[in-house]
XYZ file of C-alpha atoms in Angstrom:
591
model
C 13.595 -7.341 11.495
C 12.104 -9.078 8.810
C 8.122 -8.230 9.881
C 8.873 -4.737 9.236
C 11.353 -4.630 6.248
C 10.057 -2.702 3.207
C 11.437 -1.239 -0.138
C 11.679 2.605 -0.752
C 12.425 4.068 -3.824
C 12.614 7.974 -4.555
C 10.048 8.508 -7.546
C 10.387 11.775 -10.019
C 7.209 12.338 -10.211
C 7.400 13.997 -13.874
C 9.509 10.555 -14.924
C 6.835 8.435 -13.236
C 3.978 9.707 -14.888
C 5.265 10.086 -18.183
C 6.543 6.280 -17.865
C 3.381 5.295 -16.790
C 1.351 7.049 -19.448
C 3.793 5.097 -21.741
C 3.426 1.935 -20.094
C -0.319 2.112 -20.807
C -0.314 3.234 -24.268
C 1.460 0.318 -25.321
C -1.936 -1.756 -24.899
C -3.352 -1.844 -28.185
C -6.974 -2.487 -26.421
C -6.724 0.375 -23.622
C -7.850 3.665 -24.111
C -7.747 6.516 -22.440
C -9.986 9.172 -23.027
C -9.917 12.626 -20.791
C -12.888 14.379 -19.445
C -15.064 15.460 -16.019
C -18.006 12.538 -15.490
C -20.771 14.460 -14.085
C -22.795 11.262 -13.421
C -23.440 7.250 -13.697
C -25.706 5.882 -16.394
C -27.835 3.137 -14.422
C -29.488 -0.078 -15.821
C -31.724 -0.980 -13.577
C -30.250 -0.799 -10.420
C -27.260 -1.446 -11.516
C -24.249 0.957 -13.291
C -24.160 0.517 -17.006
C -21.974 3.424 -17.699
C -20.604 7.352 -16.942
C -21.687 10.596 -18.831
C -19.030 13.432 -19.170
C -20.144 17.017 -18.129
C -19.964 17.586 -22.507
C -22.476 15.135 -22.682
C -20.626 12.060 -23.629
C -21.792 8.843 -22.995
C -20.110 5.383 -22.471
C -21.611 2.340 -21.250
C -20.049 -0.187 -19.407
C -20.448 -3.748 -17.721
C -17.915 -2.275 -14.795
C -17.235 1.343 -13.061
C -14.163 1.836 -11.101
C -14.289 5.296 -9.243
C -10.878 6.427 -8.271
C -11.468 9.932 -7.343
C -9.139 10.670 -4.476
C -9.782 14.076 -2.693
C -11.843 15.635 -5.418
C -15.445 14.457 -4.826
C -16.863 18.350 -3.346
C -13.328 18.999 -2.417
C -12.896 21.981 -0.660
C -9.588 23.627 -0.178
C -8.713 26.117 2.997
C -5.546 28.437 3.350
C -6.181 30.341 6.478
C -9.754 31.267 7.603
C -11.188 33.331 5.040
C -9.352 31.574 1.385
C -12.390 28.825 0.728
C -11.563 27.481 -2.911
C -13.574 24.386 -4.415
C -11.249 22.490 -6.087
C -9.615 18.696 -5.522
C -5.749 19.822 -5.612
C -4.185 23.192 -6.340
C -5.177 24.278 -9.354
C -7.541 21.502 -10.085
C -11.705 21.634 -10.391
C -13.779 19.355 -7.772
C -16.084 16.688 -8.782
C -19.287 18.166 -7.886
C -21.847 16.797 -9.977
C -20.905 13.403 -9.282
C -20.991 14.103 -5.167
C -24.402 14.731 -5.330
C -25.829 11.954 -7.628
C -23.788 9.281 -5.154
C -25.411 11.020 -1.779
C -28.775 10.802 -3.864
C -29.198 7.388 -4.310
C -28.468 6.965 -0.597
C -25.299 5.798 -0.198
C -23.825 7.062 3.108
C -21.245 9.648 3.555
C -19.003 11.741 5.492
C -15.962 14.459 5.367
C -12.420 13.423 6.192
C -9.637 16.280 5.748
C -5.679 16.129 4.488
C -3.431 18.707 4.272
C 0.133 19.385 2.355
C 3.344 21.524 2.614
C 4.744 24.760 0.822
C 6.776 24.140 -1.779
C 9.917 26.460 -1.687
C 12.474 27.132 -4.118
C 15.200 25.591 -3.991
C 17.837 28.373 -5.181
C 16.668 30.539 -2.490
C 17.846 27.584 0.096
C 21.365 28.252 1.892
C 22.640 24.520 1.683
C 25.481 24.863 3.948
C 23.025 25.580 6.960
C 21.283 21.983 6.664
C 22.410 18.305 7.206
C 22.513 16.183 3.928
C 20.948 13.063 3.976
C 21.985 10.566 0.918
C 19.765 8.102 -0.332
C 20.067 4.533 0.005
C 20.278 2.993 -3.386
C 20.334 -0.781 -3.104
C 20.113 -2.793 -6.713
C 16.343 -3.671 -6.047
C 13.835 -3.876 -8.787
C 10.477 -3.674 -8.156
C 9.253 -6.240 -10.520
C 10.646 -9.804 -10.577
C 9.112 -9.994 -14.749
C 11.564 -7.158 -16.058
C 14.314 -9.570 -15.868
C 12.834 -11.680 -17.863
C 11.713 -8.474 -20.339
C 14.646 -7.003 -20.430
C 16.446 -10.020 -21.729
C 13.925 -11.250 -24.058
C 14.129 -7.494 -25.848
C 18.373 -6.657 -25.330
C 19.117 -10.484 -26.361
C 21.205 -10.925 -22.898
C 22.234 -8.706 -19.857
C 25.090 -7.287 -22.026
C 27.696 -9.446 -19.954
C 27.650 -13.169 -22.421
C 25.238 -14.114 -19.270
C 22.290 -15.201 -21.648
C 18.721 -15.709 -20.009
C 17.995 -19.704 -19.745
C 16.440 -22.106 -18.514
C 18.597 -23.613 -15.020
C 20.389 -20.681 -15.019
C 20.397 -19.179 -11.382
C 22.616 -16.882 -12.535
C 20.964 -14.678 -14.759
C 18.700 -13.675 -11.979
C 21.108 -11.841 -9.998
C 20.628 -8.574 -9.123
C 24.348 -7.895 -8.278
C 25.631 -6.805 -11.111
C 25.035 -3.191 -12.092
C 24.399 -3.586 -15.773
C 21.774 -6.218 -15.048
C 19.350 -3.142 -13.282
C 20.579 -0.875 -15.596
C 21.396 -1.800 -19.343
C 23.776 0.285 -21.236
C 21.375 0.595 -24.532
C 18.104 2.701 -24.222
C 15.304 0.146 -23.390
C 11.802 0.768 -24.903
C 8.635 1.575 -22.523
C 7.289 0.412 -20.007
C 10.751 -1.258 -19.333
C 12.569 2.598 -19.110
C 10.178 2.887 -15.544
C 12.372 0.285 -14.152
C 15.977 2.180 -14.726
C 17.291 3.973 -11.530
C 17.680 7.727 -12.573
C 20.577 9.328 -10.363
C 19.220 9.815 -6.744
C 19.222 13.118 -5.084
C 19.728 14.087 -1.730
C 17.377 15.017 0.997
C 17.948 18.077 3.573
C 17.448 18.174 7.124
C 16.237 21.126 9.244
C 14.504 22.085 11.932
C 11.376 24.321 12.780
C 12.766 25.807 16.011
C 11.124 28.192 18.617
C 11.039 31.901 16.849
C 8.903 29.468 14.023
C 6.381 28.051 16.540
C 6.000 30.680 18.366
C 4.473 32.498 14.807
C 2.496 29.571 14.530
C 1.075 29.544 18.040
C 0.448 33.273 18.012
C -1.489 32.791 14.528
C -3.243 29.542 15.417
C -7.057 31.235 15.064
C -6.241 32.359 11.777
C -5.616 28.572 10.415
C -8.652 26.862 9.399
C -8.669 23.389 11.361
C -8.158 25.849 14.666
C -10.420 29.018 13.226
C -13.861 26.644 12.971
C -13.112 26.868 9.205
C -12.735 22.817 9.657
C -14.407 20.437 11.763
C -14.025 17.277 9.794
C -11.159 14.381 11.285
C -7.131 14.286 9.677
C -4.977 11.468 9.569
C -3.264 10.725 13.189
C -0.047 10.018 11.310
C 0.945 12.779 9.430
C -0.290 15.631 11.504
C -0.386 19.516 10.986
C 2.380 21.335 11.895
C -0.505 23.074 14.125
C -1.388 20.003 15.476
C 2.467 19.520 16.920
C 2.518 23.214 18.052
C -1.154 22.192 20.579
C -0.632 18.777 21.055
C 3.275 18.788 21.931
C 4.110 22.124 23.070
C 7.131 20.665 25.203
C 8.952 19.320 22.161
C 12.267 22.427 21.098
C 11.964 21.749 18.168
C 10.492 19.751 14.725
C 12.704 18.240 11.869
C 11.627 19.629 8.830
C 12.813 17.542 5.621
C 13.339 19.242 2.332
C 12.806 16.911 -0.294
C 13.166 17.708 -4.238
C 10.201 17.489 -6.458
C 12.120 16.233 -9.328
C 15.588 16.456 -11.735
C 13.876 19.247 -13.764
C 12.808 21.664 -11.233
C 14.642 23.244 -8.333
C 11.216 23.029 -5.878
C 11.510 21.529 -2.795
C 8.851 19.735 -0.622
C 9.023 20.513 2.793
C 7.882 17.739 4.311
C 6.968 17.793 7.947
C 5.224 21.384 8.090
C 1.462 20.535 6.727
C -0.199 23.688 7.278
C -3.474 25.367 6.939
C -2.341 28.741 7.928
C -2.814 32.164 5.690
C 0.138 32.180 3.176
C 1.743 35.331 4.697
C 1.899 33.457 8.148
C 3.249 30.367 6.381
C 6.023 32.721 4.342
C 7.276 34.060 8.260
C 7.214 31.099 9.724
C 9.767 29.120 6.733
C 12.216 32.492 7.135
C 12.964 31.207 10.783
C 13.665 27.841 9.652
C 17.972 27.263 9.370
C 18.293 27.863 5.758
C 15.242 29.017 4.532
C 16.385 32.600 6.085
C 15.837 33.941 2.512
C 13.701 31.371 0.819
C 10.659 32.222 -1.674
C 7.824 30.025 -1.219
C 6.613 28.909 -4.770
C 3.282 26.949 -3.294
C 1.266 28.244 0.244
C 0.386 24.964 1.904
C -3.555 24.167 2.629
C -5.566 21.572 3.880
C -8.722 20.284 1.700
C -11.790 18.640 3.043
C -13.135 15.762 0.938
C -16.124 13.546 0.869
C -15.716 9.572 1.385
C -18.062 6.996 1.538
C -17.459 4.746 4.604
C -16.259 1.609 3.396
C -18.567 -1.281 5.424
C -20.894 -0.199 2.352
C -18.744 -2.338 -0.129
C -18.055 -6.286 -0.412
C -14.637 -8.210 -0.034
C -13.958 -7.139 -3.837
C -15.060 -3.465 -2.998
C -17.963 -3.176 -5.035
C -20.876 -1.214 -3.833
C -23.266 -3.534 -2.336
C -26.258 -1.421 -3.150
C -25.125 -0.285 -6.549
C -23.609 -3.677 -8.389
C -21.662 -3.131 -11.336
C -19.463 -0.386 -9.333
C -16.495 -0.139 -7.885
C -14.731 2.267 -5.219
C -10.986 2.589 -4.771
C -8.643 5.207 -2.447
C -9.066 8.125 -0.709
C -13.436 7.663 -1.589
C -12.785 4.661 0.589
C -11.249 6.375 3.533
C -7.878 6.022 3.111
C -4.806 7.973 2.966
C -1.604 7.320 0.727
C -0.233 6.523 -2.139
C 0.214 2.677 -1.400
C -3.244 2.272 0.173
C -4.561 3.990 -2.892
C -2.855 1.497 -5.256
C -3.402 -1.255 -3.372
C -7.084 -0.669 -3.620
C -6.781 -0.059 -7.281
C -5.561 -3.244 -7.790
C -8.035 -5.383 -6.514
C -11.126 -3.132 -7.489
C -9.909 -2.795 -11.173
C -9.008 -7.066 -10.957
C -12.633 -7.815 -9.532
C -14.227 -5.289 -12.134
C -12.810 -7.017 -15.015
C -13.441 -10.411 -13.455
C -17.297 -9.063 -13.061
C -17.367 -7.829 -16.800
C -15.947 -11.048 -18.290
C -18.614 -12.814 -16.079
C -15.160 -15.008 -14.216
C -15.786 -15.372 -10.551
C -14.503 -12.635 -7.999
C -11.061 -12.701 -6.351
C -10.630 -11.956 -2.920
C -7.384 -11.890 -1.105
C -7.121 -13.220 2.786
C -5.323 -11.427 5.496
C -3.190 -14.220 5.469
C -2.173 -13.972 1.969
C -1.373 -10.268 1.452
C -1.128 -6.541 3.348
C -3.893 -5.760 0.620
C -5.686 -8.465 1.797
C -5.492 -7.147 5.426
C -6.643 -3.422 4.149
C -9.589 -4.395 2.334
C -10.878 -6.774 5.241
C -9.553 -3.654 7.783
C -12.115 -1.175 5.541
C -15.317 -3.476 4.811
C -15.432 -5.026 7.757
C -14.833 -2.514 10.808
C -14.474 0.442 8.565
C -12.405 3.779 9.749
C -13.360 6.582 12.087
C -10.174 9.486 10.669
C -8.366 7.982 7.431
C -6.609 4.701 7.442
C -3.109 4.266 6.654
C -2.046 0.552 6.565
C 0.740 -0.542 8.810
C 2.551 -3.348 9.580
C 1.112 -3.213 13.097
C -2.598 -4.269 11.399
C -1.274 -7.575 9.755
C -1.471 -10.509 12.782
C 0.901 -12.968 9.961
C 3.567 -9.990 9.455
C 6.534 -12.305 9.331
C 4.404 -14.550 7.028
C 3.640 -11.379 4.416
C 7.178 -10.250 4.004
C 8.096 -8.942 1.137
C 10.788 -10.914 -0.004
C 8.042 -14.391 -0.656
C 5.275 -12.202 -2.213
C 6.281 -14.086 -5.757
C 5.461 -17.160 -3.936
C 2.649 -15.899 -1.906
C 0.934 -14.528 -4.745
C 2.173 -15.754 -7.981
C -0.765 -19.020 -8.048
C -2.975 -16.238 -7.842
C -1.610 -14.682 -11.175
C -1.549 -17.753 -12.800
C -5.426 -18.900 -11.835
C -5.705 -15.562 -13.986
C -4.500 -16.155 -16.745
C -1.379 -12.820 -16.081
C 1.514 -14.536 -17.358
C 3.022 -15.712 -20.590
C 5.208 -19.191 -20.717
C 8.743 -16.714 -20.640
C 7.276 -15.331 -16.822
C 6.099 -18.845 -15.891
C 9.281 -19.846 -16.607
C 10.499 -17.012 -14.615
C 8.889 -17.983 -11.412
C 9.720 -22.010 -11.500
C 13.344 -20.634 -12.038
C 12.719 -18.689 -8.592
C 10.746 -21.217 -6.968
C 13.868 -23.827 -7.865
C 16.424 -21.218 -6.538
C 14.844 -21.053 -3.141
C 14.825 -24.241 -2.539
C 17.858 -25.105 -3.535
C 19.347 -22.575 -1.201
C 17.349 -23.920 2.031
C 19.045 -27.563 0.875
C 22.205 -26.426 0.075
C 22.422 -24.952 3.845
C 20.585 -28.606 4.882
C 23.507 -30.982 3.339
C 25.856 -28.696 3.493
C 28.530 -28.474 6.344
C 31.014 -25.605 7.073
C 34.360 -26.512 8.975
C 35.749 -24.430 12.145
C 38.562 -22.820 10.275
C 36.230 -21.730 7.332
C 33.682 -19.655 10.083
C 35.926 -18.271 12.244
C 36.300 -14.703 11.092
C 32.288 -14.831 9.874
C 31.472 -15.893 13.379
C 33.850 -13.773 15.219
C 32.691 -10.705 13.203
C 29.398 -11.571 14.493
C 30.396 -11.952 18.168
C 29.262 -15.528 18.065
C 30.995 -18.731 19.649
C 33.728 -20.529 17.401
C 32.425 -24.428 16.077
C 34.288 -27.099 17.816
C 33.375 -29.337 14.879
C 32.001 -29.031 11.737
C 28.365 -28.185 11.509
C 25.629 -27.934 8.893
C 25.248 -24.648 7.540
C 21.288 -24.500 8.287
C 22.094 -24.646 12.049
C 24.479 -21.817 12.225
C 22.692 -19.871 10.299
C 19.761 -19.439 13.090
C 22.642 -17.366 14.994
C 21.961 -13.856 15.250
C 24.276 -11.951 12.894
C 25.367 -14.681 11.086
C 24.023 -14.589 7.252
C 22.980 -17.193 4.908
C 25.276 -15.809 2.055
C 28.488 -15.484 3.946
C 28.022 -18.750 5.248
C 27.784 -20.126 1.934
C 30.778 -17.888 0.442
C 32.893 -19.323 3.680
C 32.125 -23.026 2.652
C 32.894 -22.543 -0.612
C 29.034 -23.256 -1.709
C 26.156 -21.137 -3.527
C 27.603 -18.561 -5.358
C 25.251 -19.318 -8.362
C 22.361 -18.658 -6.110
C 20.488 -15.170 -6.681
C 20.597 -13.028 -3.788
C 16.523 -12.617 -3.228
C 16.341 -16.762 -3.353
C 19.179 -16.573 -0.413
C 17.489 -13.929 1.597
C 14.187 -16.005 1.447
C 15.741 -19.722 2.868
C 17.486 -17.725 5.713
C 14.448 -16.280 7.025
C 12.906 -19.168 6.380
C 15.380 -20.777 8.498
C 16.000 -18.470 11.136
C 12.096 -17.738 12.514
C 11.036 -21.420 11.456
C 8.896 -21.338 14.837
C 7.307 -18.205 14.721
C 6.196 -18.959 10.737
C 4.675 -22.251 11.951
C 2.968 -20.856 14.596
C 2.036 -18.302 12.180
C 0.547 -20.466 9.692
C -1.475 -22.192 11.974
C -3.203 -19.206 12.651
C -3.447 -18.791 8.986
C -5.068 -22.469 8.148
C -7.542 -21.401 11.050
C -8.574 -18.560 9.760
C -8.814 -20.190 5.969
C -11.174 -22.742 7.459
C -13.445 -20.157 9.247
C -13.352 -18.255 5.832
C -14.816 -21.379 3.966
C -17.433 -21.462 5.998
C -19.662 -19.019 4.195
C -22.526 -16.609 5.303
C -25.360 -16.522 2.603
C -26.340 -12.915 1.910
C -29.301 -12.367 3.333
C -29.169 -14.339 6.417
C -32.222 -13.517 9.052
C -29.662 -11.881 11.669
C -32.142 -9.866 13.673
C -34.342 -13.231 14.086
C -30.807 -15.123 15.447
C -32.166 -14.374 19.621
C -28.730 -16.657 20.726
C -26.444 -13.734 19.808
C -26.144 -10.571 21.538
C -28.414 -7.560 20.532
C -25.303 -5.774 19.293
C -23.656 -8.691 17.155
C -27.415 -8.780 15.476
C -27.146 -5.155 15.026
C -23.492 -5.040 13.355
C -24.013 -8.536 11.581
C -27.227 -6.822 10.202
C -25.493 -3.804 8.772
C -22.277 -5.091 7.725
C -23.282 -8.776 6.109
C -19.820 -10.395 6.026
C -19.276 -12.978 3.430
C -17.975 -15.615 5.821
C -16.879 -16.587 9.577
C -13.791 -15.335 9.262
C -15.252 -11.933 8.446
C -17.442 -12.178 11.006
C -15.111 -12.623 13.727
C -13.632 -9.337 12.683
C -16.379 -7.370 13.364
C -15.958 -5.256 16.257
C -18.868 -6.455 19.408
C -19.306 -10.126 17.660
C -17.943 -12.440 20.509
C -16.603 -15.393 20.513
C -19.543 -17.073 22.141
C -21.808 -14.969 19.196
C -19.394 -16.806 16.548
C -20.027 -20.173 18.378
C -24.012 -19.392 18.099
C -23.997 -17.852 14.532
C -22.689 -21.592 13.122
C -25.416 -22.680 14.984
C -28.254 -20.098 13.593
C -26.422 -20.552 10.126
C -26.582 -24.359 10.318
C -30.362 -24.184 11.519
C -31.303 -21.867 8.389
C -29.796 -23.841 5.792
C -31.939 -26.906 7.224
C -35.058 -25.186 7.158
C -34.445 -23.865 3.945
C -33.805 -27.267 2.715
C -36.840 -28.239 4.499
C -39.112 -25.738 2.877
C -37.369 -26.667 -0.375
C -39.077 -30.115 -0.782
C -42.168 -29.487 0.964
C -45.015 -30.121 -1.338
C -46.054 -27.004 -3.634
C -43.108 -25.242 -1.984
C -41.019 -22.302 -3.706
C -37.706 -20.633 -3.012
């Protein structure tokens, strides 16, 4: 259902970067400069720069560190290959490690681990089940419309960008996502190259019965590792102890790119000597004669548990920096991006001296992962599911232009073409939930649509907005049967019928959501005497203590704060704020 829906694309990862690295050279004002920092430059107490291990110095107002696995990353193949490094081939941040554990910020060791890579021409095909992609005509960002027009003069079909017209925002057409002419950077990121399959094996019994017989040689099961995984993507080790019932694993060979023939083999993370690793893919259905081009290993890492940072995550006891991604205590690529977003937003915010922005849970998923990591923090490395978010069906990700777009524009992102973009959107939404409101559709027209859908026939004609609550029954074809809407982009569409078929749950939904937007205006001064606050319990003192939250809402969200301690704390809060006011016109007083 709609709570859970989310878009998947199939990235070349030699396309992506070199599209990104074009993307960001086109800003006149960014530069990127390459090179190891080996430390912070402090003003103060606070960050006023980095210094690169050749000496080079630059200050600034704001430090984003982004370092993923590499801060004293240790890599492990087996029990006795130790190699310092952050990924294959790649030189840990040591330097760094140490200054950050100086100056007393807390940390700790989480672990990851990754595949072989096998090549691809050693792979007998016809022994494994091809799986297709699914290529729908989806963009990823709603502007490129408006981008690609503005630079190819048009879609290439006479269907000129303007204002009122719904229709050149439809994604249906083919030459729309994918003009004929070359398009310059960053607009080439946005083209679909040709997808390529995925493959489909198994790791069967000869294969874990290797593994099992090898287990003390890997390094989580030698000793070599004692430090926690993520519970989602587990070792193939892991499976082998922890599910020793299961026949068999599906292995899925996916391809690194269009210009190599290396394959990921996703679904056999292993920290087991290469040798072992090598025997155990040559039992695999079509790997019988395959040459493994990368052993697999696992890495230990250090992060820095996250309750140490604010809503925006900056360091609380270093201002002026900023952590983002794995350093946090995360895992994956969208958790790392997400975070990179709103660190890199609230450090720019802090160097132009603009206030800080912080996204709700009821706003955003990356509003719901940065509250998840400063406020109760993570205990093995967090991966950000659906499952976390209590307003799922209000987050989709169909309305995240709506959602999120005032945000954008409070910032200043958008020029008058995008602005003119989103009212376009806006105006297509909700013109497609009244078209389905005035709009009725006769028996004859909905029979076939209905019976299709193994709904009743109408005895009468009825407004489109109440048969589209049916299950099965879609917005679109409802409109196509009456005759009604075909100007309408498809994404504007999708959005009124979901609107219209869980109307209920959203408003219960939203309640929640005001509820929780009041608690969160009731701020929590830093500072706040918690220990002295003898109404809440010992351990809500403790954790409210360590943790400072910015606001109720936070506050509830701590884990051992009751609702009878929230009840108290407005109390306390309320009591504090009095005296202080108290003490502030007292004769000869002084804050």
């Amino acid at each position: 259902g709609p709570a859970v829906w989310a878009p998947r694309a199939q990235c070349d990862r030699g396309l992506y970067r070199r599209a990104v690295r074009g993307l960001l050279e086109r800003h006149q004002s960014l530069h990127t400069i390459q090179g190891t920092v080996a430390r912070l430059l402090f003003d103060g107490e606070r960050v006023a720069g980095v210094e690169t291990l050749e000496g080079r110095r630059f200050g600034a107002r704001a430090v984003v560190i982004t370092t993923g696995t590499f801060l004293r990353g240790r890599i492990h193949i087996g029990t006795e290959t130790k190699v310092a490094g952050g990924r294959a081939g790649e030189a840990a941040a040591t330097h760094l490690a140490e200054q950050l554990e100086a100056v007393g910020l807390t940390v700790a060791r989480f672990k990851t681990g990754t595949p072989p890579r096998v090549d691809g021409r050693s792979v007998d095909w016809s022994r494994l089940e091809r799986q297709e992609s699914e290529v729908e005509a989806f963009d990823y960002s709603w502007s490129h419309f408006w981008e690609t027009a503005r630079r190819e003069g048009g879609w290439g079909m006479g269907d000129e960008l303007r204002p009122g017209s719904f229709a050149s925002l439809r994604t249906g057409c083919p030459e729309a996502l994918h003009p004929p002419s070359p398009i310059p950077l960053p607009l080439a990121a946005t083209r679909h190259p040709p997808q390529l399959p995925c493959w489909i094996t198994y790791l069967n019994e000869p294969g874990k019965r290797i593994i099992a017989e090898n287990i003390g040689r890997s390094a989580m099961y030698g000793g070599a590792i004692a430090s926690r995984g993520p519970r989602y993507c587990p070792s193939v080790e892991d499976k082998i102890v922890k599910f020793p019932a299961a026949e068999r694993h599906q292995l899925f060979l996916e391809p690194e790119g269009h210009d190599t023939s290396e394959m990921y083999v996703n679904g056999l993370s292993t920290s087991l000597p290469a040798e072992v690793q090598l025997a155990v893919l040559r039992t695999v259905p079509g790997l019988e004669r395959v040459r493994m081009t990368r052993a697999g290993y696992a890495i230990e890492y250090d992060y820095y548990p996250p309750t140490q940072l604010d809503a925006t995550l900056q360091v609380k006891a270093l201002p002026g920096l900023w952590f983002a991604g794995q350093i946090n205590g995360t895992t994956g690529y969208e958790e790392a991006a997400g975070q990179g977003v709103v660190a890199g937003l609230n450090a720019g915010l802090a160097a132009l001296g603009r206030p800080p922005l912080v996204l709700g849970r009821e706003t955003s998923y990356v509003g719901v992962l940065v509250d998840d990591l400063t406020t109760r923090g993570v205990d093995e490395p967090y991966r950000l599911f659906t499952s976390r978010s209590e307003f799922r069906l209000t987050v989709r990700q169909d309305n995240a232009l709506r959602r999120l777009a005032s945000v954008g524009a409070q910032l200043g992102l958008y020029d008058a073409g995008e602005l003119a973009l989103i009212g376009e959107r806006f105006a297509a939404e909700d013109e497609a939930r009244a078209l389905a409101e005035r709009t009725s559709v006769r028996p004859e027209q909905a029979e076939a649509l209905l019976r299709a859908a193994g709904s009743a026939p109408l005895a009468h004609a009825v407004k489109v907005v109440e048969v589209a609550r049916r299950q099965g029954v879609g917005l679109r074809a409802l409109f196509d049967a009456a005759g009604v809407g075909a100007e309408l982009p498809d994404e504007a569409v999708t959005t009124a019928e979901l609107e219209i078929k869980y109307a209920g749950y959203f408003a219960r939904e939203r309640v929640q959501a005001d509820r929780l937007r009041r608690m969160g205006d009731f701020a929590l001064p830093a500072g706040l005497p918690y220990a002295e606050m003898r109404s809440l319990s010992f351990e809500a003192r403790q954790k409210l203590a360590a943790l400072e939250p910015r606001s109720l809402a936070q506050a509830s969200r701590v884990p051992g704060v009751s609702p009878n301690d929230l009840q108290n704390l407005v109390l306390e809060v309320e009591r504090w704020r009095r005296r202080r006011a108290g003490a502030g016109t007292g004769a000869g007083a002084a804050d």
